[in-house]
Coordinates of C-alpha atoms and ligand atoms in Angstrom, one line a residue:
M1 CA -0.1 -0.7 -0.1
T2 CA 1.2 4.0 -0.7
K3 CA 1.3 6.2 2.2
Y4 CA 1.4 9.4 1.7
I5 CA 2.5 12.2 3.5
F6 CA 1.1 16.1 2.7
V7 CA 3.1 19.6 3.5
T8 CA 1.2 21.9 4.1
G9 CA 2.5 26.0 5.1
G10 CA 0.9 28.7 7.5
V11 CA 1.7 31.9 9.1
S12 CA 4.3 32.9 6.4
S13 CA 5.5 31.9 2.7
S14 CA 9.3 31.3 1.9
L15 CA 9.8 28.9 5.4
G16 CA 11.6 26.3 4.0
K17 CA 9.0 23.7 3.1
G18 CA 10.2 22.0 0.3
L19 CA 13.0 21.6 1.5
T20 CA 11.9 20.0 4.6
A21 CA 9.9 18.0 2.4
S22 CA 13.0 17.4 0.5
S23 CA 14.7 16.9 3.7
L24 CA 11.8 14.0 4.7
G25 CA 12.8 12.5 1.7
R26 CA 16.0 11.6 1.7
L27 CA 15.6 10.8 5.1
L28 CA 13.2 8.2 3.7
K29 CA 15.2 7.1 1.6
S30 CA 18.0 6.5 3.6
R31 CA 16.0 4.4 6.0
G32 CA 15.2 2.4 2.1
F33 CA 11.5 3.4 0.6
K34 CA 10.8 4.0 -2.8
V35 CA 10.7 7.5 -2.7
T36 CA 8.1 9.9 -4.8
M37 CA 8.0 13.7 -4.1
C38 CA 5.1 16.6 -6.0
K39 CA 4.5 20.0 -5.9
L40 CA 0.8 21.8 -5.7
D41 CA 0.7 25.1 -6.8
P42 CA -2.2 26.8 -6.8
Y43 CA -1.7 29.5 -9.3
I44 CA -3.2 30.3 -12.2
N45 CA -1.0 29.1 -14.6
V46 CA -1.1 26.1 -16.4
D47 CA 2.6 25.7 -15.3
P48 CA 5.0 27.8 -14.2
G49 CA 7.0 28.5 -18.3
T50 CA 5.5 31.7 -18.6
M51 CA 5.8 33.0 -14.8
N52 CA 8.9 35.9 -14.4
P53 CA 11.7 33.7 -13.2
G54 CA 13.1 37.5 -12.1
E55 CA 9.1 37.0 -9.9
H56 CA 9.0 33.3 -9.3
G57 CA 12.0 31.8 -9.8
E58 CA 13.9 29.6 -12.4
V59 CA 11.7 27.2 -13.8
F60 CA 13.2 23.2 -13.5
V61 CA 12.9 21.2 -16.4
T62 CA 12.2 17.6 -15.8
D63 CA 13.1 14.7 -18.6
D64 CA 10.1 14.5 -20.2
G65 CA 10.3 18.3 -20.9
G66 CA 7.9 19.2 -18.6
E67 CA 8.3 22.7 -17.3
T68 CA 8.2 23.1 -13.4
D69 CA 8.7 24.7 -10.1
L70 CA 11.8 25.2 -8.7
D71 CA 11.0 22.8 -5.6
L72 CA 11.7 19.9 -8.0
G73 CA 14.8 20.7 -8.2
H74 CA 15.4 20.1 -4.7
Y75 CA 13.4 17.2 -4.8
E76 CA 15.2 15.3 -7.3
R77 CA 18.9 16.8 -5.3
F78 CA 17.4 15.5 -2.1
I79 CA 16.3 12.1 -2.9
D80 CA 18.4 11.4 -6.3
E81 CA 15.5 10.4 -8.3
S82 CA 14.7 11.9 -11.6
L83 CA 11.0 13.3 -11.9
N84 CA 8.7 13.3 -14.2
R85 CA 5.7 16.5 -15.5
M86 CA 3.0 14.9 -13.2
S87 CA 5.8 15.9 -10.0
N88 CA 3.9 19.2 -10.4
T89 CA 0.2 20.5 -10.9
T90 CA -1.2 23.6 -10.9
T91 CA -4.9 25.3 -10.5
G92 CA -4.5 26.4 -14.0
S93 CA -3.5 23.2 -15.1
I94 CA -7.3 21.1 -12.9
Y95 CA -9.2 23.6 -14.5
S96 CA -7.7 23.6 -17.7
N97 CA -8.4 19.4 -17.8
V98 CA -11.8 19.5 -16.1
I99 CA -12.9 22.9 -18.4
A100 CA -11.9 19.8 -21.9
K101 CA -13.7 17.3 -19.6
E102 CA -17.0 19.0 -19.7
R103 CA -16.3 20.6 -23.3
R104 CA -15.8 17.1 -24.5
G105 CA -19.6 15.7 -21.9
D106 CA -17.3 13.9 -19.4
Y107 CA -19.4 15.0 -17.5
L108 CA -22.5 13.9 -18.7
G109 CA -24.8 17.3 -18.2
R110 CA -24.3 17.6 -14.8
T111 CA -23.2 20.8 -13.1
V112 CA -19.2 20.8 -12.9
Q113 CA -18.2 22.6 -9.1
V114 CA -15.1 23.1 -7.5
I115 CA -16.5 19.5 -5.1
P116 CA -16.3 17.1 -6.8
H117 CA -15.3 17.3 -10.2
V118 CA -12.1 19.7 -9.0
T119 CA -11.2 18.1 -6.4
D120 CA -11.3 14.9 -8.0
E121 CA -9.5 16.4 -10.6
I122 CA -6.9 16.9 -7.8
K123 CA -6.5 13.7 -6.2
E124 CA -6.4 12.0 -9.1
R125 CA -2.8 13.4 -10.1
I126 CA -1.7 12.1 -6.4
Q127 CA -2.8 8.5 -7.0
R128 CA -1.4 8.5 -10.3
L129 CA 2.1 9.5 -8.9
G130 CA 1.1 6.7 -6.5
S131 CA 0.7 4.3 -8.2
Q132 CA 4.0 3.7 -10.4
G133 CA 5.6 1.9 -8.0
S134 CA 6.6 4.3 -4.9
Q135 CA 6.3 3.6 -1.7
I136 CA 5.8 6.5 -0.3
V137 CA 4.2 10.0 -1.9
I138 CA 5.5 13.3 -0.4
V139 CA 3.1 16.0 -1.7
E140 CA 4.2 19.8 -1.0
I141 CA 1.2 22.0 -1.4
G142 CA 2.5 25.8 -2.2
G143 CA 1.2 28.9 -0.9
T144 CA 0.0 28.9 3.0
V145 CA -3.0 28.0 5.1
G146 CA -5.6 30.7 4.4
D147 CA -5.0 31.6 1.3
I148 CA -8.0 32.1 -1.3
E149 CA -6.8 29.9 -3.9
I150 CA -5.8 26.7 -2.1
V151 CA -8.5 26.1 -0.8
P152 CA -9.4 22.9 -3.1
F153 CA -6.6 21.8 -2.7
I154 CA -6.7 21.5 1.2
E155 CA -10.1 20.3 0.9
A156 CA -8.7 17.6 -1.8
I157 CA -5.7 16.1 1.0
R158 CA -8.5 16.0 3.6
Q159 CA -10.3 13.8 1.4
Y160 CA -7.8 11.8 0.9
R161 CA -7.1 10.9 4.0
R162 CA -10.8 8.9 3.9
D163 CA -10.4 7.2 0.3
A164 CA -6.3 5.9 1.4
G165 CA -6.9 4.6 4.6
R166 CA -6.3 6.6 8.4
N167 CA -2.8 4.9 8.8
N168 CA -1.7 5.9 4.9
V169 CA -1.4 9.3 5.3
C170 CA 0.3 11.6 7.6
Y171 CA -0.1 15.3 7.3
I172 CA 3.3 17.9 8.4
H173 CA 1.8 21.5 8.7
L174 CA 5.1 24.3 8.8
T175 CA 4.8 26.6 10.9
L176 CA 7.3 30.3 12.1
V177 CA 7.8 30.5 16.0
P178 CA 9.3 33.8 15.9
Y179 CA 11.7 35.0 18.4
L180 CA 10.7 38.3 20.1
A181 CA 13.6 40.4 21.1
P182 CA 11.8 42.9 23.7
S183 CA 10.1 40.3 25.9
G184 CA 13.5 37.8 25.4
E185 CA 11.2 34.6 24.4
H186 CA 10.0 32.5 21.7
K187 CA 6.3 32.4 20.5
T188 CA 3.7 29.9 20.0
K189 CA 0.5 32.1 19.0
P190 CA 1.0 32.2 15.1
T191 CA 2.0 28.2 14.8
Q192 CA -1.6 28.3 17.4
H193 CA -3.4 30.6 14.7
S194 CA -2.3 28.8 11.9
V195 CA -3.2 25.4 12.8
T196 CA -6.9 26.7 13.8
E197 CA -6.4 27.6 10.2
L198 CA -5.5 24.3 8.7
R199 CA -8.3 22.1 11.6
S200 CA -11.1 24.3 9.5
R201 CA -10.4 23.0 6.4
G202 CA -11.5 19.4 8.4
I203 CA -7.1 18.8 8.8
Q204 CA -5.5 17.8 12.0
P205 CA -2.2 17.5 11.4
D206 CA -0.6 15.2 13.0
V207 CA 3.3 17.0 12.8
I208 CA 3.9 20.6 12.9
V209 CA 7.8 21.1 12.1
C210 CA 8.6 24.8 14.2
R211 CA 11.1 26.9 12.4
S212 CA 12.8 29.1 13.6
D213 CA 16.6 30.7 14.3
Q214 CA 17.0 28.9 17.5
A215 CA 16.3 25.7 18.8
I216 CA 12.9 25.8 20.9
S217 CA 12.9 24.5 24.5
D218 CA 11.1 21.1 25.4
A219 CA 8.4 23.5 27.7
L220 CA 7.5 25.1 24.4
K221 CA 7.0 21.8 22.7
R222 CA 4.7 20.9 25.1
K223 CA 3.2 24.2 24.7
I224 CA 2.1 23.5 21.2
S225 CA 1.8 20.4 21.9
L226 CA -0.8 20.9 24.0
L227 CA -3.0 23.4 22.6
C228 CA -2.5 21.7 18.9
D229 CA -3.2 18.2 20.3
V230 CA 0.3 16.6 18.6
P231 CA 2.1 14.2 20.8
I232 CA 5.5 16.1 21.9
A233 CA 7.4 14.3 19.9
A234 CA 5.3 15.7 16.6
V235 CA 6.6 19.2 17.8
I236 CA 9.5 18.8 15.5
S237 CA 12.3 22.2 16.3
A238 CA 13.2 23.3 12.7
V239 CA 16.9 26.2 13.5
D240 CA 18.3 27.2 10.5
A241 CA 21.1 25.2 9.5
P242 CA 24.7 26.1 8.4
S243 CA 23.7 25.2 4.9
I244 CA 20.8 23.5 3.1
Y245 CA 22.4 20.6 3.5
D246 CA 22.8 20.2 7.1
I247 CA 18.5 20.1 6.9
P248 CA 18.2 15.9 6.5
I249 CA 20.0 15.7 9.8
T250 CA 19.1 18.1 12.3
L251 CA 15.5 16.5 11.4
H252 CA 16.7 13.5 11.6
G253 CA 18.5 14.4 15.5
E254 CA 14.7 15.8 16.0
G255 CA 13.3 12.3 14.8
L256 CA 11.0 13.6 12.1
D257 CA 11.0 10.6 10.1
T258 CA 9.9 8.2 13.1
I259 CA 6.9 10.0 14.0
V260 CA 6.2 9.7 10.5
M261 CA 6.2 6.3 10.4
E262 CA 4.6 6.1 13.3
T263 CA 1.8 8.4 12.0
L264 CA 2.1 5.6 8.9
D265 CA 1.8 2.5 10.6
L266 CA 5.8 1.7 9.5
A267 CA 7.8 0.2 12.6
P268 CA 11.2 2.3 12.6
S269 CA 13.7 -0.7 13.6
D270 CA 11.8 -2.8 11.0
Y271 CA 14.1 0.7 8.6
P272 CA 17.1 1.0 9.8
I273 CA 19.1 4.3 8.1
D274 CA 21.7 4.6 6.5
L275 CA 22.7 8.2 6.2
S276 CA 26.4 7.4 5.6
I277 CA 26.4 8.9 1.7
W278 CA 24.3 12.3 3.6
E279 CA 26.9 12.9 6.1
S280 CA 29.7 11.8 3.8
V281 CA 28.1 15.5 1.9
V282 CA 27.7 17.2 5.1
S283 CA 31.2 16.5 5.6
H284 CA 32.2 17.9 2.0
V285 CA 30.3 21.0 3.1
H286 CA 32.2 21.8 5.6
S287 CA 36.1 21.2 4.9
T288 CA 36.1 24.1 2.3
T289 CA 40.0 24.6 1.9
R290 CA 40.1 27.8 -0.5
T291 CA 37.4 30.4 -1.6
L292 CA 36.6 30.7 -4.6
K293 CA 35.2 33.9 -7.1
I294 CA 32.6 32.4 -9.7
G295 CA 30.1 35.1 -11.1
V296 CA 27.2 34.1 -12.9
I297 CA 27.0 37.2 -15.3
G298 CA 22.8 37.3 -16.4
K299 CA 20.0 39.3 -16.2
Y300 CA 18.2 38.4 -13.1
V301 CA 20.8 38.3 -10.4
A302 CA 18.5 40.8 -8.3
M303 CA 16.5 37.5 -7.7
P304 CA 19.2 34.3 -7.4
D305 CA 16.5 31.9 -6.8
A306 CA 16.1 32.3 -11.1
Y307 CA 19.2 30.4 -11.0
L308 CA 18.8 28.0 -8.2
S309 CA 20.0 24.8 -9.7
V310 CA 23.1 27.2 -11.4
A311 CA 24.0 28.3 -7.8
E312 CA 23.7 24.8 -6.5
S313 CA 25.7 23.4 -9.3
I314 CA 28.6 25.7 -8.8
R315 CA 28.5 24.7 -4.8
H316 CA 28.8 21.4 -5.5
A317 CA 31.6 21.0 -7.5
G318 CA 33.5 23.5 -4.9
F319 CA 32.2 20.2 -2.0
D320 CA 33.9 17.8 -4.3
H321 CA 37.4 19.8 -4.5
G322 CA 37.4 21.6 -1.3
A323 CA 36.6 25.3 -2.3
K324 CA 33.8 26.9 -0.6
T325 CA 32.6 29.4 -3.9
E326 CA 32.0 32.7 -3.6
I327 CA 29.3 33.9 -6.2
S328 CA 28.9 37.1 -7.4
W329 CA 25.9 38.2 -8.3
I330 CA 26.9 40.5 -11.4
D331 CA 24.0 42.0 -13.1
A332 CA 24.8 42.1 -17.4
E333 CA 22.9 45.1 -17.8
K334 CA 25.7 46.5 -15.9
V335 CA 28.6 45.3 -18.0
P336 CA 30.8 47.1 -18.9
T337 CA 29.9 50.6 -17.5
E338 CA 28.7 50.1 -13.6
V339 CA 30.8 47.0 -13.6
G340 CA 33.9 47.0 -15.6
L341 CA 35.9 44.9 -17.7
D342 CA 38.7 44.8 -14.3
A343 CA 35.9 43.5 -12.0
I344 CA 35.3 40.4 -14.8
R345 CA 38.9 39.9 -15.0
Q346 CA 39.1 39.8 -10.8
L347 CA 37.0 36.1 -11.1
D348 CA 37.9 33.2 -10.7
G349 CA 35.2 31.3 -12.8
I350 CA 32.7 32.9 -14.6
V351 CA 29.4 31.4 -15.8
I352 CA 26.9 32.8 -18.2
P353 CA 23.3 31.3 -17.5
G354 CA 20.4 30.8 -20.2
G355 CA 17.7 33.6 -20.3
F356 CA 15.3 34.8 -22.9
G357 CA 15.1 38.3 -24.7
E358 CA 18.2 41.0 -25.2
R359 CA 17.9 42.9 -22.4
G360 CA 21.7 41.9 -21.1
V361 CA 23.0 40.2 -23.6
E362 CA 25.6 42.8 -25.2
G363 CA 27.1 42.9 -21.0
M364 CA 27.6 38.8 -21.1
I365 CA 29.4 39.5 -24.9
A366 CA 31.7 41.7 -23.1
A367 CA 32.0 38.9 -20.3
A368 CA 32.3 36.3 -22.8
H369 CA 35.2 38.5 -25.2
I370 CA 37.3 39.5 -21.1
A371 CA 36.6 35.2 -20.0
R372 CA 38.8 34.0 -23.3
T373 CA 41.3 36.3 -23.7
N374 CA 42.4 36.4 -20.3
N375 CA 42.2 32.7 -20.0
I376 CA 39.3 33.1 -17.0
P377 CA 37.5 29.2 -17.0
L378 CA 34.1 30.1 -18.6
L379 CA 30.5 28.0 -19.0
G380 CA 28.3 29.2 -21.0
I381 CA 24.7 27.7 -20.4
C382 CA 21.8 27.8 -23.6
L383 CA 21.3 31.4 -24.1
G384 CA 25.7 32.1 -22.0
M385 CA 27.1 29.4 -24.9
Q386 CA 25.3 31.2 -28.1
V387 CA 26.6 34.2 -26.0
M388 CA 29.8 32.6 -26.6
V389 CA 29.5 32.1 -30.1
V390 CA 28.1 35.3 -31.1
E391 CA 31.4 36.7 -29.4
Y392 CA 33.3 34.4 -31.0
A393 CA 32.3 35.5 -34.8
R394 CA 32.4 39.0 -34.2
N395 CA 36.0 39.2 -32.9
V396 CA 37.9 35.9 -34.1
L397 CA 35.9 35.5 -37.4
G398 CA 35.5 39.2 -37.9
L399 CA 31.6 39.1 -38.1
T400 CA 31.5 42.6 -36.8
D401 CA 27.1 42.8 -37.2
A402 CA 27.4 38.7 -35.8
H403 CA 23.8 38.1 -33.4
S404 CA 21.1 35.7 -32.5
T405 CA 17.7 35.6 -34.9
E406 CA 16.2 36.5 -31.1
F407 CA 18.3 39.8 -30.8
A408 CA 18.9 40.7 -34.6
P409 CA 16.2 39.6 -37.5
T410 CA 18.1 40.8 -40.0
T411 CA 21.7 40.2 -39.0
S412 CA 24.3 39.7 -42.4
N413 CA 25.3 36.7 -40.5
P414 CA 23.0 34.8 -37.8
V415 CA 25.4 32.7 -35.5
I416 CA 22.0 32.1 -33.7
A417 CA 19.2 31.3 -35.5
L418 CA 15.7 29.4 -35.3
M419 CA 16.1 25.6 -36.1
E420 CA 13.1 26.0 -39.2
D421 CA 15.3 28.9 -40.4
Q422 CA 18.5 26.5 -41.0
H423 CA 16.8 23.7 -42.2
E424 CA 14.2 22.8 -44.7
I425 CA 12.4 20.1 -42.1
V426 CA 10.6 22.2 -40.0
D427 CA 10.4 19.8 -36.3
M428 CA 9.8 22.2 -33.5
G429 CA 7.8 25.2 -35.0
G430 CA 8.7 28.0 -33.3
T431 CA 8.1 26.5 -30.0
M432 CA 10.5 25.2 -27.7
R433 CA 12.5 21.8 -27.4
L434 CA 11.9 21.1 -24.5
G435 CA 13.2 17.7 -22.2
A436 CA 16.2 15.5 -22.3
Y437 CA 18.2 14.4 -25.8
P438 CA 21.6 13.1 -26.7
A439 CA 24.0 13.9 -28.0
M440 CA 27.7 12.6 -29.0
L441 CA 30.7 13.9 -27.7
K442 CA 33.4 14.6 -30.1
E443 CA 36.6 12.0 -29.3
G444 CA 39.5 13.8 -26.6
S445 CA 37.6 16.6 -27.0
V446 CA 37.2 18.9 -23.2
V447 CA 33.6 17.8 -22.8
A448 CA 34.2 13.9 -23.5
S449 CA 37.4 13.5 -21.1
L450 CA 35.1 15.3 -18.0
Y451 CA 31.9 13.6 -19.3
G452 CA 34.6 10.7 -19.6
S453 CA 31.9 9.2 -22.3
T454 CA 31.1 10.3 -25.2
V455 CA 27.3 10.0 -24.9
V456 CA 25.4 11.8 -22.9
S457 CA 21.8 13.5 -22.5
E458 CA 20.6 17.1 -20.9
R459 CA 17.8 18.6 -20.3
H460 CA 17.3 21.5 -23.0
R461 CA 14.6 24.3 -22.5
H462 CA 15.4 26.8 -25.8
R463 CA 14.1 27.9 -29.4
Y464 CA 17.7 28.8 -31.5
E465 CA 20.2 27.5 -31.9
F466 CA 23.9 27.1 -33.0
N467 CA 23.0 28.0 -37.1
A468 CA 25.3 25.1 -38.8
K469 CA 26.5 27.0 -42.2
F470 CA 29.1 29.0 -40.3
R471 CA 29.8 25.5 -38.3
E472 CA 33.5 24.8 -40.4
V473 CA 34.2 28.6 -40.3
F474 CA 33.8 28.5 -36.8
E475 CA 36.1 24.7 -36.7
K476 CA 39.0 26.1 -39.1
A477 CA 38.9 29.7 -36.4
G478 CA 39.8 27.4 -33.5
L479 CA 36.1 27.2 -31.6
S480 CA 35.1 23.5 -31.7
C481 CA 31.7 21.8 -32.0
S482 CA 32.7 19.3 -29.9
G483 CA 29.0 17.0 -29.7
S484 CA 26.2 17.6 -31.4
S485 CA 23.0 15.8 -32.2
P486 CA 23.0 12.4 -33.4
D487 CA 22.4 13.6 -36.7
G488 CA 25.0 15.4 -36.1
R489 CA 22.2 18.5 -37.7
L490 CA 22.7 20.5 -34.4
V491 CA 25.5 21.6 -32.3
E492 CA 25.0 21.0 -28.8
F493 CA 28.6 21.8 -27.0
V494 CA 31.6 24.1 -28.8
E495 CA 34.4 24.2 -26.8
V496 CA 38.1 26.5 -27.3
P497 CA 40.9 23.4 -27.1
D498 CA 43.9 25.5 -26.3
H499 CA 42.2 27.8 -23.2
S500 CA 41.8 27.2 -19.8
F501 CA 37.9 25.9 -19.9
Y502 CA 36.3 27.7 -22.3
V503 CA 32.7 24.9 -22.9
G504 CA 29.3 26.4 -24.4
T505 CA 26.5 23.9 -24.2
Q506 CA 23.1 24.4 -25.7
A507 CA 21.6 22.7 -22.8
H508 CA 21.2 22.7 -19.2
P509 CA 23.4 20.8 -17.2
E510 CA 23.0 22.6 -13.5
F511 CA 19.7 20.4 -14.1
K512 CA 21.5 17.5 -13.4
S513 CA 23.3 17.9 -10.7
R514 CA 23.6 17.2 -7.6
P515 CA 25.0 17.4 -4.3
Q516 CA 26.2 13.8 -4.2
R517 CA 27.0 13.5 -7.8
P518 CA 28.3 17.2 -8.9
H519 CA 28.3 18.1 -13.1
P520 CA 31.0 16.8 -15.2
L521 CA 30.6 20.3 -16.6
F522 CA 30.6 22.6 -13.5
N523 CA 33.6 20.0 -12.0
G524 CA 35.5 21.1 -15.2
L525 CA 34.6 24.5 -14.2
I526 CA 35.8 24.3 -10.8
G527 CA 38.6 22.1 -11.4
S528 CA 40.4 24.6 -13.5
A529 CA 39.8 27.8 -11.7
L530 CA 41.1 26.3 -8.3
N531 CA 44.8 24.7 -10.3
R532 CA 44.7 29.0 -11.7
A533 CA 44.2 30.2 -8.7
N534 CA 46.5 28.1 -7.2
G535 CA 49.3 28.8 -9.5
R536 CA 49.1 25.9 -11.5
E537 CA 48.6 25.0 -15.0
P538 CA 44.8 25.2 -15.9
R539 CA 44.0 23.3 -18.0
I540 CA 41.7 20.6 -16.6
F541 CA 43.3 17.5 -17.7
D542 CA 45.6 18.5 -14.5
F543 CA 43.4 17.7 -11.8
D544 CA 41.9 14.8 -10.7
A545 CA 39.2 15.5 -9.1
V546 CA 36.0 14.4 -11.1
P547 CA 34.4 11.8 -9.4
E548 CA 34.3 8.7 -10.8
N549 CA 30.5 8.3 -10.7
S550 CA 30.7 11.3 -12.8
D551 CA 29.2 9.5 -15.7
Q552 CA 25.8 11.5 -15.9
S553 CA 24.8 9.9 -19.0
A554 CA 21.0 8.3 -19.3
Ligands
LIG1 N1 16.6 32.2 -25.6 C1 17.5 31.6 -26.2 C2 17.0 30.3 -27.1 O1 15.8 30.6 -26.8 C3 18.4 30.4 -24.6 C4 17.0 29.9 -23.6 C5 17.7 29.2 -22.9 O2 19.2 30.1 -22.7 N2 17.0 28.5 -21.6 O3 17.3 29.8 -28.1

């Protein structure tokens, strides 16, 4: 029988519901369970693909091309499983399905209502996930209890316990226990109010996870236990952790996995925990000896969550090399005016991440130029790779008006263009190339040596591509097209072999980095940056830090 855990949040947003759910997923996986996770998002957008990353954070892409909430990135990194589009559901997607069914006549003329039609649709999504072979499904409900949009979701998960059976469902509620300096104490009132709100919708939480900046005392736990009607062992103190990767260890210390298992009628002693892999991750996190300054040059830097997976990938590779990576968020629009080229020259390594729209592109091109001509390690991701190609065309091939047709539709040198403009066969239309695609790497290339393989698979999210018409001239001038689609038509990787590290990929490698298995390309970037910072020859072939298990080919 599949067990279901529902995680709701109260008091305030941004309490770390996604990280709490992910950490619990890690603990249960470390007890040998097959775990999957999903996020129910109450907003009306059908998926986050259309949402501004500057406001909502990054769009996380799954292997099957789902454009999903960034919490799925935490799930994948913590439970070390690849999820699919089914792991993210929004109000918009629920309603569009219900309305499509109504138009088809599926409801046989009945009045279509939130209860039962919308709630049934929500429950069906959860159930479908549970029928795919996982023993435990963790469902995070986005937003905060009390939000208008959240009501159908709360109602659906309330009904779920009756459908699935009492002992197959556990409700966890995450709240804030603020410390008020003038009175010198932690306050439980917001927690009480939030639990009351949840109860008014028919849900009595089984476990209350209390976020606070300092550990809450046993006396306070007793108070919450009494007022919110949960056992003391079910009041979990979740203090601010030194790093997100410490959270599973902290929550295990508080007994979160034990109380959840007991609620689900699973005997903890039958499933002993093995946290050795995770403990080794955490010990790497805390044993960094050298600080590297890595610049991320993009247009949404005011909201670093817009590049969440990129930042985590940089950190993972840093842990692996014993290096603390200090990320310098550089607004591409301010290069080279407010952020001068000298500041770029001071960086140990650079990432130019993905993006859409023209804002900041010239700054990215200028930064790529500095990296290339000063031997500074650079990893270009998607738009980042396109920018590297444009820079090379302008400054090495001498095609001064070279550009992507995304930004200069009439350029005479469209080195980056829509696929349908390049080939007679239109196989993408105007839509995006989304999800995992295989690529073949050139034998002996920098990328092949990093991946330890010549066949790799990475996730994509873009419309424009390297224009194959220019391939030969680039290759002759020293920009190697080191990876292509299996049919050879699309350029997937470029590199300058005679450089500390100058690698671009049309894909998004950041979606596949895991703390225990850093991504080879980020490892290459950080390894080269470290060698260079230590005054060693920065050629990536000189370092031996690529982990044995670094083959990310699918
Ligand atoms: N805007 C570019 C394209 O559509 C790059 C997209 C991205 O970086 N994800 O091809």
